XYZ file of C-alpha atoms in Angstrom:
769
model
C 83.828 106.779 128.661
C 82.025 107.145 125.765
C 80.947 109.799 123.539
C 77.819 109.750 125.994
C 78.630 109.379 129.878
C 75.575 106.655 130.051
C 72.921 109.022 128.677
C 72.970 112.981 127.934
C 70.072 115.743 127.428
C 70.425 117.254 124.269
C 69.653 121.150 123.302
C 66.447 122.462 122.688
C 65.369 122.984 118.683
C 63.170 121.208 116.407
C 64.004 120.362 112.798
C 64.908 123.645 110.607
C 66.471 125.216 113.823
C 70.491 125.146 114.425
C 70.735 124.418 118.019
C 74.726 124.222 118.912
C 75.900 120.783 119.603
C 76.541 119.584 122.897
C 79.780 118.556 122.367
C 81.018 121.942 120.681
C 82.452 123.288 123.877
C 84.109 120.609 125.259
C 85.888 119.888 121.771
C 86.661 123.903 121.114
C 87.937 124.215 124.928
C 90.115 120.567 124.700
C 88.149 118.942 127.236
C 86.290 116.109 125.248
C 87.498 112.735 126.063
C 88.641 110.713 122.711
C 88.653 107.408 122.836
C 92.647 107.873 123.123
C 91.655 109.480 126.694
C 90.423 106.279 127.883
C 91.873 104.407 130.868
C 91.037 101.945 133.576
C 92.820 100.388 136.981
C 95.006 97.737 136.778
C 94.950 98.810 132.939
C 97.747 96.957 130.492
C 98.938 98.718 127.218
C 99.041 96.511 124.059
C 101.198 97.180 120.688
C 101.639 95.847 117.638
C 105.033 94.586 115.826
C 104.514 95.541 112.022
C 105.702 94.315 108.821
C 109.084 96.667 107.359
C 108.736 95.175 104.342
C 105.933 95.447 101.526
C 105.845 91.868 100.217
C 108.322 88.723 102.079
C 107.811 85.178 103.419
C 107.825 84.957 107.118
C 110.611 82.507 107.677
C 110.702 82.257 111.462
C 109.219 84.625 114.761
C 111.347 84.383 117.912
C 109.626 85.782 120.941
C 111.742 84.507 123.552
C 113.539 87.586 124.093
C 110.419 89.766 124.213
C 109.473 87.106 127.018
C 112.603 87.932 129.404
C 111.638 91.709 129.620
C 110.454 92.474 132.815
C 106.746 93.492 132.331
C 106.167 91.944 129.414
C 102.308 90.413 130.259
C 101.493 88.897 126.715
C 103.123 88.131 123.463
C 100.678 86.855 120.655
C 100.690 86.007 117.007
C 98.613 84.051 114.720
C 98.563 81.062 116.200
C 96.822 82.652 119.377
C 93.673 83.490 117.479
C 91.083 80.878 118.460
C 88.467 82.061 115.858
C 88.678 82.944 111.922
C 92.079 83.778 110.997
C 90.944 86.878 108.685
C 88.659 89.414 109.301
C 87.372 91.986 106.355
C 84.258 94.023 105.213
C 82.840 92.752 101.961
C 86.005 90.005 101.888
C 87.157 88.236 104.724
C 90.553 88.245 103.209
C 92.713 90.175 105.857
C 94.596 88.283 108.449
C 94.448 89.237 112.151
C 98.338 88.638 111.987
C 100.066 87.847 109.119
C 101.589 84.149 109.371
C 103.137 82.937 106.016
C 103.504 85.862 103.899
C 103.404 89.734 104.819
C 102.152 91.962 101.991
C 102.393 95.673 102.908
C 104.834 97.757 104.919
C 102.717 97.748 108.210
C 100.956 94.630 108.253
C 100.501 93.359 111.783
C 102.925 90.347 112.250
C 102.362 89.906 116.616
C 101.326 92.024 119.377
C 102.483 92.375 123.056
C 100.985 93.579 126.114
C 102.957 94.817 129.086
C 102.480 97.084 132.223
C 103.635 100.606 130.607
C 103.963 101.314 126.843
C 107.507 101.843 126.785
C 108.216 98.095 128.215
C 105.773 97.291 125.283
C 107.674 99.307 122.659
C 110.837 97.432 124.040
C 108.996 93.836 123.782
C 108.229 94.566 120.311
C 112.089 95.417 119.224
C 112.938 92.280 121.003
C 110.916 89.984 118.811
C 112.943 88.108 116.373
C 111.038 88.068 112.667
C 113.012 86.739 109.809
C 111.967 87.349 106.591
C 112.464 86.110 103.119
C 112.034 89.331 101.046
C 109.951 88.919 97.836
C 109.838 91.315 95.078
C 106.387 93.241 95.348
C 103.747 94.052 93.138
C 103.174 97.781 92.790
C 102.118 98.412 89.069
C 98.395 98.196 89.249
C 98.412 97.303 85.496
C 100.802 94.468 85.966
C 98.331 93.070 88.591
C 95.397 93.155 86.040
C 98.010 91.217 83.312
C 97.216 87.902 83.526
C 100.331 85.787 84.409
C 102.039 87.648 87.307
C 102.032 85.875 90.305
C 99.315 86.030 92.791
C 100.067 87.765 95.645
C 97.016 86.882 97.372
C 95.151 83.283 97.369
C 92.245 85.307 96.160
C 93.841 86.843 92.918
C 95.162 90.145 92.430
C 92.309 91.262 90.650
C 89.379 92.674 92.964
C 86.854 93.202 90.514
C 86.389 93.992 86.740
C 82.799 95.711 86.036
C 81.733 96.932 82.567
C 78.935 99.108 81.514
C 77.512 99.141 78.097
C 74.850 101.468 77.688
C 73.029 102.782 74.548
C 74.994 102.590 71.526
C 79.137 102.524 72.795
C 79.763 103.108 69.084
C 78.041 106.526 68.632
C 80.694 109.095 67.979
C 79.894 113.143 67.703
C 81.559 116.199 65.443
C 83.758 117.111 68.914
C 85.916 114.590 70.412
C 88.336 115.313 73.438
C 90.169 112.694 75.770
C 92.570 112.658 78.445
C 94.366 110.444 81.112
C 93.746 111.574 84.734
C 95.525 110.464 87.944
C 94.478 110.686 91.199
C 96.975 110.427 94.229
C 96.538 108.367 97.414
C 95.123 110.643 100.397
C 94.844 109.780 104.101
C 91.463 110.485 106.023
C 93.902 112.670 108.522
C 91.401 112.463 111.420
C 92.103 114.225 114.775
C 91.906 111.914 117.017
C 93.931 108.664 116.558
C 92.782 104.935 116.688
C 92.574 103.818 120.362
C 90.453 101.345 122.249
C 90.204 99.698 125.548
C 88.875 96.240 125.801
C 87.582 94.900 129.245
C 87.173 91.396 129.804
C 84.380 89.109 131.089
C 85.962 86.058 132.278
C 82.811 84.504 133.738
C 80.979 85.047 130.928
C 83.583 84.238 128.555
C 83.236 87.681 127.174
C 84.609 91.206 126.248
C 83.538 94.598 126.299
C 85.218 96.977 124.004
C 84.892 100.828 124.186
C 86.376 102.491 121.152
C 86.231 104.790 118.056
C 84.567 103.362 115.162
C 82.094 104.181 112.431
C 80.263 100.975 112.583
C 79.510 99.506 116.016
C 77.921 96.001 114.651
C 79.786 95.544 112.072
C 83.015 95.552 114.327
C 81.034 93.086 116.912
C 80.584 90.527 114.135
C 83.982 90.229 112.650
C 85.804 90.430 116.454
C 83.485 87.901 117.410
C 84.674 85.575 114.967
C 88.069 86.250 115.140
C 87.182 85.417 118.678
C 85.345 82.342 117.955
C 82.394 83.408 120.168
C 79.114 84.333 119.185
C 78.153 88.145 118.621
C 76.219 88.455 122.229
C 79.794 87.809 123.907
C 81.350 91.081 122.500
C 79.455 94.228 123.898
C 80.927 97.818 122.163
C 80.057 101.200 123.287
C 81.510 103.921 121.325
C 84.091 106.185 122.752
C 84.868 109.784 121.465
C 85.640 109.814 117.643
C 87.509 112.425 116.090
C 86.260 112.168 112.948
C 86.563 109.181 110.738
C 85.721 109.701 106.849
C 85.780 106.085 106.304
C 89.093 104.868 107.634
C 87.141 103.526 110.741
C 85.079 100.904 108.639
C 87.783 98.661 108.515
C 88.775 97.030 111.590
C 92.316 98.038 112.585
C 93.488 97.273 116.729
C 90.138 95.724 117.798
C 90.942 92.061 117.509
C 94.004 93.006 118.809
C 93.116 94.407 122.197
C 90.312 92.012 122.771
C 92.453 88.875 122.416
C 94.838 90.657 124.716
C 92.040 91.294 127.180
C 91.194 88.013 127.167
C 94.372 85.992 127.296
C 95.195 88.183 130.487
C 91.755 88.697 132.522
C 92.504 92.098 132.670
C 91.552 95.326 130.593
C 93.975 96.175 127.772
C 94.399 99.668 126.053
C 95.820 99.957 122.590
C 96.707 103.141 121.162
C 98.277 104.412 117.345
C 100.654 107.101 117.172
C 100.070 109.172 113.920
C 102.698 107.335 112.448
C 101.174 104.141 112.999
C 97.944 105.432 112.600
C 99.311 106.016 108.670
C 99.917 102.162 108.473
C 96.465 101.162 110.484
C 93.750 102.118 108.313
C 92.758 102.170 104.581
C 93.232 105.685 102.613
C 91.627 106.929 99.368
C 92.364 104.578 96.182
C 94.669 106.215 94.120
C 93.306 105.982 90.604
C 94.492 106.045 86.713
C 91.623 107.006 84.589
C 90.988 107.799 80.840
C 88.201 108.949 79.438
C 86.721 109.932 75.605
C 83.791 112.189 75.691
C 81.729 112.697 72.195
C 79.643 115.382 71.493
C 77.537 117.475 68.708
C 79.066 120.547 67.520
C 76.585 122.656 70.151
C 78.243 120.467 72.637
C 75.357 118.029 74.124
C 77.031 115.016 74.965
C 76.289 111.862 72.866
C 78.659 109.355 74.203
C 81.487 108.645 77.492
C 84.259 106.068 76.725
C 86.266 105.602 80.184
C 88.702 103.185 81.551
C 89.085 102.953 85.439
C 91.860 101.437 87.547
C 91.976 101.773 91.255
C 94.913 100.530 93.267
C 92.738 98.578 95.892
C 96.584 97.532 98.070
C 97.333 94.824 99.687
C 93.569 93.641 101.003
C 90.182 94.178 99.252
C 88.400 95.963 102.102
C 85.569 97.896 100.112
C 87.255 98.375 96.713
C 84.880 96.406 94.569
C 82.201 98.712 96.509
C 84.366 101.944 95.417
C 85.025 100.930 92.087
C 81.232 100.433 91.621
C 80.565 103.983 92.577
C 83.377 105.544 90.987
C 82.329 103.774 87.175
C 78.481 104.261 87.622
C 79.247 108.292 88.124
C 81.468 108.274 84.714
C 78.884 110.512 83.210
C 79.071 112.798 86.025
C 75.725 114.937 86.385
C 75.122 115.288 82.890
C 72.357 113.632 80.649
C 74.213 111.265 78.355
C 72.456 108.421 75.645
C 75.229 106.427 75.172
C 78.524 104.830 77.057
C 80.903 102.154 77.622
C 83.428 101.620 80.612
C 86.061 99.586 81.891
C 86.364 99.481 85.708
C 89.420 97.283 87.576
C 89.992 97.219 91.132
C 93.328 95.543 91.992
C 95.651 94.073 94.653
C 99.265 95.469 95.176
C 101.861 95.533 97.810
C 100.591 99.540 98.560
C 98.831 100.082 101.654
C 95.465 98.765 101.662
C 92.679 101.145 100.414
C 88.891 101.221 100.825
C 86.518 104.142 102.256
C 87.145 107.907 102.288
C 84.857 110.841 101.733
C 83.357 111.041 98.682
C 84.123 106.827 98.169
C 84.772 106.353 94.424
C 82.955 109.152 93.079
C 86.160 112.037 94.036
C 88.099 110.092 91.658
C 85.641 109.870 88.714
C 84.809 113.848 89.242
C 88.561 114.755 88.722
C 88.279 112.998 85.453
C 84.784 113.778 83.634
C 85.357 117.864 85.151
C 88.942 117.719 83.431
C 87.050 116.658 80.244
C 83.540 118.705 80.526
C 86.639 121.622 80.365
C 88.362 120.379 77.163
C 84.980 119.965 75.733
C 83.755 123.636 76.422
C 87.467 124.739 75.050
C 86.482 122.695 72.323
C 82.930 123.817 71.675
C 84.026 127.488 72.293
C 81.662 127.417 75.382
C 82.266 129.143 78.659
C 82.964 126.426 81.453
C 79.318 127.208 82.869
C 77.824 127.171 79.916
C 78.733 123.725 78.492
C 77.723 122.107 82.067
C 74.268 123.824 82.226
C 73.574 122.550 78.173
C 74.175 119.324 79.736
C 72.490 119.494 83.155
C 71.145 116.189 84.055
C 67.354 116.792 85.776
C 64.787 114.374 87.361
C 64.048 111.138 85.052
C 67.200 111.127 83.119
C 69.111 108.041 83.584
C 72.889 106.849 84.533
C 74.887 105.218 81.945
C 73.734 101.699 84.325
C 69.943 102.535 82.559
C 68.993 103.395 86.227
C 66.479 106.552 86.344
C 67.423 109.379 88.357
C 64.004 109.769 90.730
C 65.426 111.603 93.263
C 65.438 115.662 93.185
C 68.132 116.516 90.521
C 68.351 120.205 90.760
C 71.525 120.500 88.877
C 71.181 123.509 86.787
C 69.773 125.463 89.822
C 73.161 124.345 91.661
C 75.430 125.924 88.682
C 73.222 129.204 88.153
C 72.733 129.407 92.207
C 76.725 129.213 92.604
C 77.190 131.865 89.473
C 75.410 134.113 91.101
C 77.388 134.449 94.276
C 79.565 137.562 93.888
C 83.160 136.933 92.862
C 85.778 138.509 95.772
C 86.360 141.775 94.648
C 89.656 142.478 96.943
C 92.512 142.948 94.347
C 95.596 140.282 93.835
C 97.167 139.902 97.145
C 94.649 141.438 99.055
C 93.448 145.125 100.450
C 97.002 146.230 101.889
C 98.234 146.767 105.223
C 97.878 150.367 107.162
C 101.300 151.067 105.798
C 100.376 150.796 102.280
C 102.790 147.438 101.787
C 101.086 144.514 100.713
C 99.478 141.516 102.994
C 101.779 138.919 102.278
C 99.593 136.339 104.056
C 96.847 136.873 100.886
C 99.861 135.970 98.510
C 100.968 132.373 97.105
C 103.545 131.389 99.200
C 102.255 133.206 102.388
C 104.941 134.731 104.889
C 107.702 133.273 102.585
C 107.585 136.650 100.887
C 108.242 134.309 97.707
C 105.569 135.985 95.686
C 105.148 139.240 94.003
C 101.728 140.581 92.980
C 103.377 141.738 89.343
C 103.625 137.853 88.995
C 100.451 136.569 89.947
C 97.598 135.816 87.874
C 94.089 135.187 89.105
C 91.937 132.213 87.571
C 88.282 130.707 88.050
C 87.297 126.881 87.858
C 84.336 124.940 87.921
C 83.449 121.878 89.296
C 79.843 120.003 89.546
C 79.060 116.443 90.674
C 76.558 113.716 91.578
C 77.045 111.354 94.739
C 74.930 108.506 95.085
C 73.699 108.191 98.561
C 73.680 105.233 100.918
C 74.442 101.708 99.829
C 74.224 99.892 96.449
C 74.113 96.394 94.541
C 71.356 94.618 97.412
C 73.270 95.461 100.114
C 70.235 95.119 102.702
C 70.676 98.549 104.740
C 68.482 99.628 107.649
C 68.839 100.936 110.805
C 67.102 100.698 114.033
C 66.269 103.354 116.905
C 64.461 102.937 120.009
C 62.169 105.741 121.864
C 61.209 105.827 125.271
C 58.642 108.505 126.254
C 57.813 109.222 130.126
C 56.349 111.971 131.832
C 57.113 114.091 128.986
C 60.507 113.229 128.625
C 62.169 111.215 125.643
C 64.649 108.554 125.674
C 66.466 107.791 122.465
C 68.821 104.391 122.080
C 70.433 103.820 119.172
C 73.908 102.633 117.830
C 74.198 105.253 115.205
C 78.096 106.216 115.375
C 78.831 110.028 116.276
C 81.987 110.944 114.440
C 81.513 114.572 114.489
C 78.805 114.812 111.703
C 75.928 115.985 114.145
C 73.930 113.053 114.313
C 73.069 113.040 117.923
C 72.156 117.280 117.636
C 69.587 116.520 114.504
C 68.155 112.962 116.662
C 67.033 115.605 119.177
C 65.713 117.898 116.964
C 63.651 115.078 115.074
C 61.907 114.018 118.718
C 61.143 117.158 119.532
C 59.409 117.952 116.409
C 57.398 114.573 116.204
C 56.518 114.459 120.047
C 56.412 118.234 120.929
C 58.533 117.283 123.978
C 61.103 119.918 126.204
C 63.441 117.363 126.891
C 65.057 114.440 124.988
C 67.934 112.181 126.626
C 70.417 110.161 124.365
C 71.041 107.036 126.109
C 74.593 105.288 125.752
C 75.637 104.443 122.164
C 76.664 100.685 121.894
C 75.324 97.346 120.693
C 72.455 96.947 123.114
C 70.560 98.128 120.243
C 69.751 96.917 116.703
C 72.482 97.745 114.186
C 72.198 101.362 112.648
C 74.419 100.484 109.588
C 77.809 102.741 109.335
C 77.748 106.258 109.509
C 79.347 106.776 105.760
C 77.928 106.442 102.186
C 75.816 109.826 103.589
C 73.319 107.650 104.932
C 72.889 108.584 108.154
C 70.460 111.317 108.295
C 68.381 109.329 105.930
C 68.342 106.065 107.271
C 69.283 106.754 111.071
C 67.241 109.882 110.797
C 64.189 107.968 109.428
C 64.529 105.421 111.967
C 64.069 107.704 115.006
C 61.621 109.855 113.342
C 59.550 106.393 112.782
C 60.063 105.123 116.260
C 58.882 108.500 117.719
C 56.052 108.962 115.187
C 55.035 105.035 117.064
C 55.525 106.204 120.331
C 53.249 109.362 119.420
C 50.600 106.860 117.995
C 50.562 104.955 121.465
C 50.434 108.403 123.253
C 47.553 109.651 121.292
C 45.989 106.211 121.853
C 46.243 106.185 125.738
C 44.882 109.861 125.673
C 41.800 109.111 123.575
C 40.995 106.232 126.038
C 40.921 108.881 128.994
C 38.884 111.084 127.211
C 36.662 109.077 124.795
C 38.273 110.615 121.746
C 39.156 109.005 118.688
C 43.419 109.164 118.453
C 42.799 109.967 114.840
C 42.105 113.348 115.955
C 44.696 114.106 117.593
C 47.839 115.812 117.077
C 51.323 117.677 118.742
C 50.746 121.360 118.446
C 54.033 123.122 119.951
C 54.597 121.257 123.320
C 50.830 120.293 123.542
C 48.869 117.099 122.755
C 45.432 118.913 120.859
C 41.794 117.410 119.859
C 41.955 119.343 115.959
C 37.940 118.552 116.410
C 37.745 120.227 119.691
C 38.743 121.914 122.790
C 41.280 119.441 124.441
C 44.554 120.919 125.060
C 47.177 119.449 127.200
C 51.074 119.211 127.649
C 52.767 116.428 126.276
C 54.189 115.928 129.685
C 51.056 115.739 131.329
C 49.484 113.667 128.648
C 52.531 110.942 128.807
C 52.536 111.078 132.860
C 52.455 107.675 134.525
C 52.831 105.967 130.887
C 55.897 104.021 129.979
C 55.674 104.058 126.275
C 58.568 102.051 124.258
C 58.802 101.703 120.487
C 61.720 100.082 118.557
C 61.570 100.188 115.091
C 63.790 99.162 111.949
C 63.980 101.412 109.170
C 65.134 99.796 105.742
C 65.684 101.540 102.443
C 64.305 100.870 99.160
C 65.935 97.517 97.549
C 68.425 98.161 94.480
C 69.872 95.667 92.246
C 73.125 94.280 91.112
C 74.705 95.202 88.295
C 75.009 92.539 85.199
C 77.771 91.542 83.254
C 77.179 95.137 80.973
C 76.831 97.023 84.084
C 73.030 97.332 83.782
C 70.626 97.750 86.857
C 69.007 100.133 89.581
C 72.169 99.645 91.878
C 72.001 102.839 93.712
C 69.274 104.526 96.005
C 69.363 108.041 95.676
C 71.415 111.053 94.498
C 72.820 114.407 95.457
C 74.152 117.039 93.722
C 76.440 119.925 94.298
C 78.294 122.777 91.958
C 81.591 124.457 92.982
C 83.369 127.778 91.809
C 87.034 128.411 92.826
C 89.139 131.790 92.290
C 92.619 131.206 92.589
C 95.898 133.163 92.336
C 98.837 131.872 90.894
C 102.597 132.777 90.704
C 103.230 130.857 87.543
C 107.292 130.699 88.052
C 107.205 129.729 91.389
C 104.580 127.226 91.376
C 102.920 128.648 93.972
C 98.976 128.648 94.711
C 96.403 130.882 96.757
C 92.995 129.734 96.595
C 91.068 132.786 97.374
C 87.478 131.951 97.372
C 85.255 128.931 96.979
C 81.434 129.554 95.947
C 78.894 126.548 96.301
C 75.520 125.862 95.865
C 74.294 122.436 97.206
C 71.364 119.910 96.569
C 70.472 119.393 100.234
C 67.072 118.631 99.955
C 65.457 119.437 103.450
C 68.041 121.098 105.683
C 67.429 119.664 109.551
C 70.241 121.951 111.270
C 71.256 124.264 108.532
C 74.177 125.593 110.572
C 75.499 121.746 111.111
C 74.989 121.926 107.234
C 76.857 124.313 106.622
C 79.956 123.133 108.708
C 79.909 119.757 106.547
C 79.967 121.844 103.119
C 82.955 123.857 104.482
C 84.765 120.918 106.266
C 84.517 118.671 102.864
C 85.926 121.547 100.847
C 88.958 121.541 102.798
C 89.702 118.339 101.712
C 88.707 118.824 98.480
C 91.538 121.753 98.202
C 93.812 119.467 100.267
C 93.290 116.638 97.476
C 93.815 119.423 94.641
C 97.249 121.078 96.192
C 98.505 119.271 98.823
C 97.405 115.883 99.884
C 98.985 112.543 98.960
C 100.524 109.694 100.597
C 103.969 108.992 98.973
C 105.386 105.452 98.701
C 108.358 104.436 97.066
C 108.993 100.902 96.483
C 105.930 99.873 98.569
C 107.250 102.354 101.657
C 106.049 105.044 102.568
C 107.695 108.235 103.024
C 105.543 110.947 104.568
C 103.448 109.331 107.504
C 103.634 112.091 109.685
C 101.926 115.809 109.376
C 105.328 116.960 108.694
C 105.358 115.682 104.828
C 102.379 115.105 104.772
C 100.990 118.623 104.010
C 97.425 119.423 105.219
C 95.254 122.704 104.659
C 95.721 125.224 107.837
C 93.356 127.831 108.857
C 95.718 130.189 106.376
C 95.019 127.774 103.279
C 91.376 128.017 103.767
C 89.407 130.539 101.544
C 86.083 132.153 102.597
C 83.565 129.812 101.316
C 80.170 131.410 100.120
C 77.266 128.792 100.362
C 73.760 128.590 99.027
C 71.663 125.749 100.007
C 69.251 124.409 97.365
C 66.433 123.225 99.585
C 63.843 121.049 97.557
C 62.853 118.407 99.798
C 63.279 114.708 98.154
C 59.893 113.263 98.150
C 61.811 109.910 98.723
C 63.681 110.963 102.058
C 61.750 110.366 105.236
C 62.507 113.687 106.253
C 62.891 115.472 102.568
C 66.684 115.490 103.894
C 69.756 114.338 101.987
C 72.969 113.468 103.248
C 75.465 116.651 102.624
C 79.141 115.483 104.228
C 79.951 113.661 100.959
C 79.487 116.344 97.699
C 81.526 119.126 99.218
C 84.886 117.349 98.766
C 84.030 115.888 95.211
C 84.130 118.841 92.861
C 85.665 121.249 94.742
C 88.913 119.378 94.057
C 88.220 119.371 89.990
C 86.800 123.308 90.560
C 90.574 124.438 92.337
C 92.190 122.847 89.217
C 90.352 123.752 86.392
C 90.931 127.613 88.090
C 94.854 127.125 88.225
C 94.386 125.955 84.396
C 92.645 129.363 83.973
C 95.273 131.133 85.663
C 97.667 129.498 84.067
C 96.065 129.867 80.408
C 96.007 133.841 80.890
C 99.728 133.799 81.425
C 100.137 132.348 77.819
C 100.998 128.606 79.425
C 99.235 125.371 78.953
C 99.351 122.647 81.170
C 97.219 119.946 81.314
C 97.234 119.472 84.744
C 95.954 116.126 84.909
C 97.108 114.677 88.018
C 96.033 115.661 91.585
C 97.550 117.387 94.188
C 99.077 119.636 91.841
C 102.673 120.084 92.682
C 104.390 123.212 91.969
C 106.857 121.441 89.477
C 103.625 120.684 87.509
C 103.257 124.266 87.068
C 106.435 125.856 86.644
C 108.448 123.505 84.814
């Protein structure tokens, strides 16, 4: 019932190879079991009643009509929560069920369990909730201002953080400024939220199978709300159809467990797509003002900025997203001075939290738009201004933190520039009959664009992304390695959400221990925490834990072989699949050397300590950094406002590519999300009500929208990383967005049209009006 059925043998391959994913074929063929496919005999079906208002006082809840419906087994509200009434990742500020006030459209008010899904839906319709509707707080600037009604007991301001570095009053011969807006983006994962809970009445506990990003964090929050110890809640990872940050926060976990414990029967809950839009956090919409100062040659002197992030109704990870955004304000460029003001606030919009890029996406759209303005003002090409200011290893952030990781920013830019531009003309090569290939035109099969009206533009984007957690978070990952008769069994709680870690884990074990067969044990809370599958951290952290556990087992193996042959263990090494004596002729297969042994090692791998920012935003708050450059080629019909992305080229700093094929896959997937934010994806809320909570009106890039992606991997192993590898999942979606928008601006400029395009996604009306 989980992503691996108890155990699973992983495919062959060592570090540097590209073995196929063990779940790849079943996913392509449609046979993969996502969490929404879970079922059990005698299972009941749960459903959630949600608020229709963005802000209202709950006057009363009448359940009586729901109880009269045949097949309804349970109705629960806040009064039925036995433990802590609220939960949350950083601040426990979000109710399991709203009891006095609802703060966003979709907030849970009650849950039901019934014999079938239709009866559960009828029960929800029968519950009568009387609301006293109030005027919602929807403007983040109003939330910052003092004197407005507090929509939450913890206040409207989640966090305010300043950064002051060097001489904040420094000025230069060239000054450019602008205000930029980023819309709310949905993670749009394939597999919807779903879980099934199995009660264990004798032990007063529960086992939950679900799709999540962080098993142990969920376990702790669930246990607190249930009023039991953590060991009473066992979590097993179900099949995850993507995550991108949306599964870090609790959604249906507590509701499912409460119903199962109340009834003593398995309970299954699963969201529809429309409910999923309401049930998980999204990318923060943001408004960013920036002013850049440079000397006459285009060298940065000072960066000033003001960030406002709309966190929606509850805090989630807003404070951390804010820190990521403001500390990346200078971009991947050296700058001696800066002053940044950042705010994360509560409003009555949908809650926002983690999404791929985590604050760096918003910052990058602003600073890269500024770099293009600076290039124009200095009479430089976009590529040249970026190379001139490129950060290098040892340069400092505006927080005063030196970037001690490999920082090949200039290499990323130059290698991207070296990739060939598309050689096909506007509209692509004609079809066999000489007619244009309309699918290569902006607008596609609608045949609304004509090649004579289309202009091609080129744009650049370069970015920096912090890796792993920041600000004194005690980040660690746990892995267990068992070696028996030449077979390695790995155990960890690392959530496999589609990024391919289970493949890399097998490669690490084969490389370290020289075994043929690696088995993956069930991914659950039966081992120490692996942290969240987020923040580009699992390759570094859980990869480091698997590597360390396998190395510890190898040392035990060498000790055992040494005792048998009277040889010092220090003389042994793994060569292929053999243990060899480097100072003699002994060579024996690992399977023979480990025969009869039962070696098991469990290791916690911790990352270096970080610091909190002080009141002026100074401190070594981040662990590591990665860099990437993007160049986009876009065809634009200026009159109709239509766009077709023709090509994206990229060179990315990946450290050591453990699985090159997987790395390229992550890069292409991230670019798709960056393209979506550039020209398509935005959750529209009017008066706090979502208007496009479906995949008909919330537009996503399709196969026809994705251009060819040319990729160069910049492999400079990072000496600080346990395997020399950097996380690769987030950087692709960060600077691909401003690259596409810059290309649209360039195309319009060639057509004699000046448009700032200071907001994403860029809509047709932004181009043609």
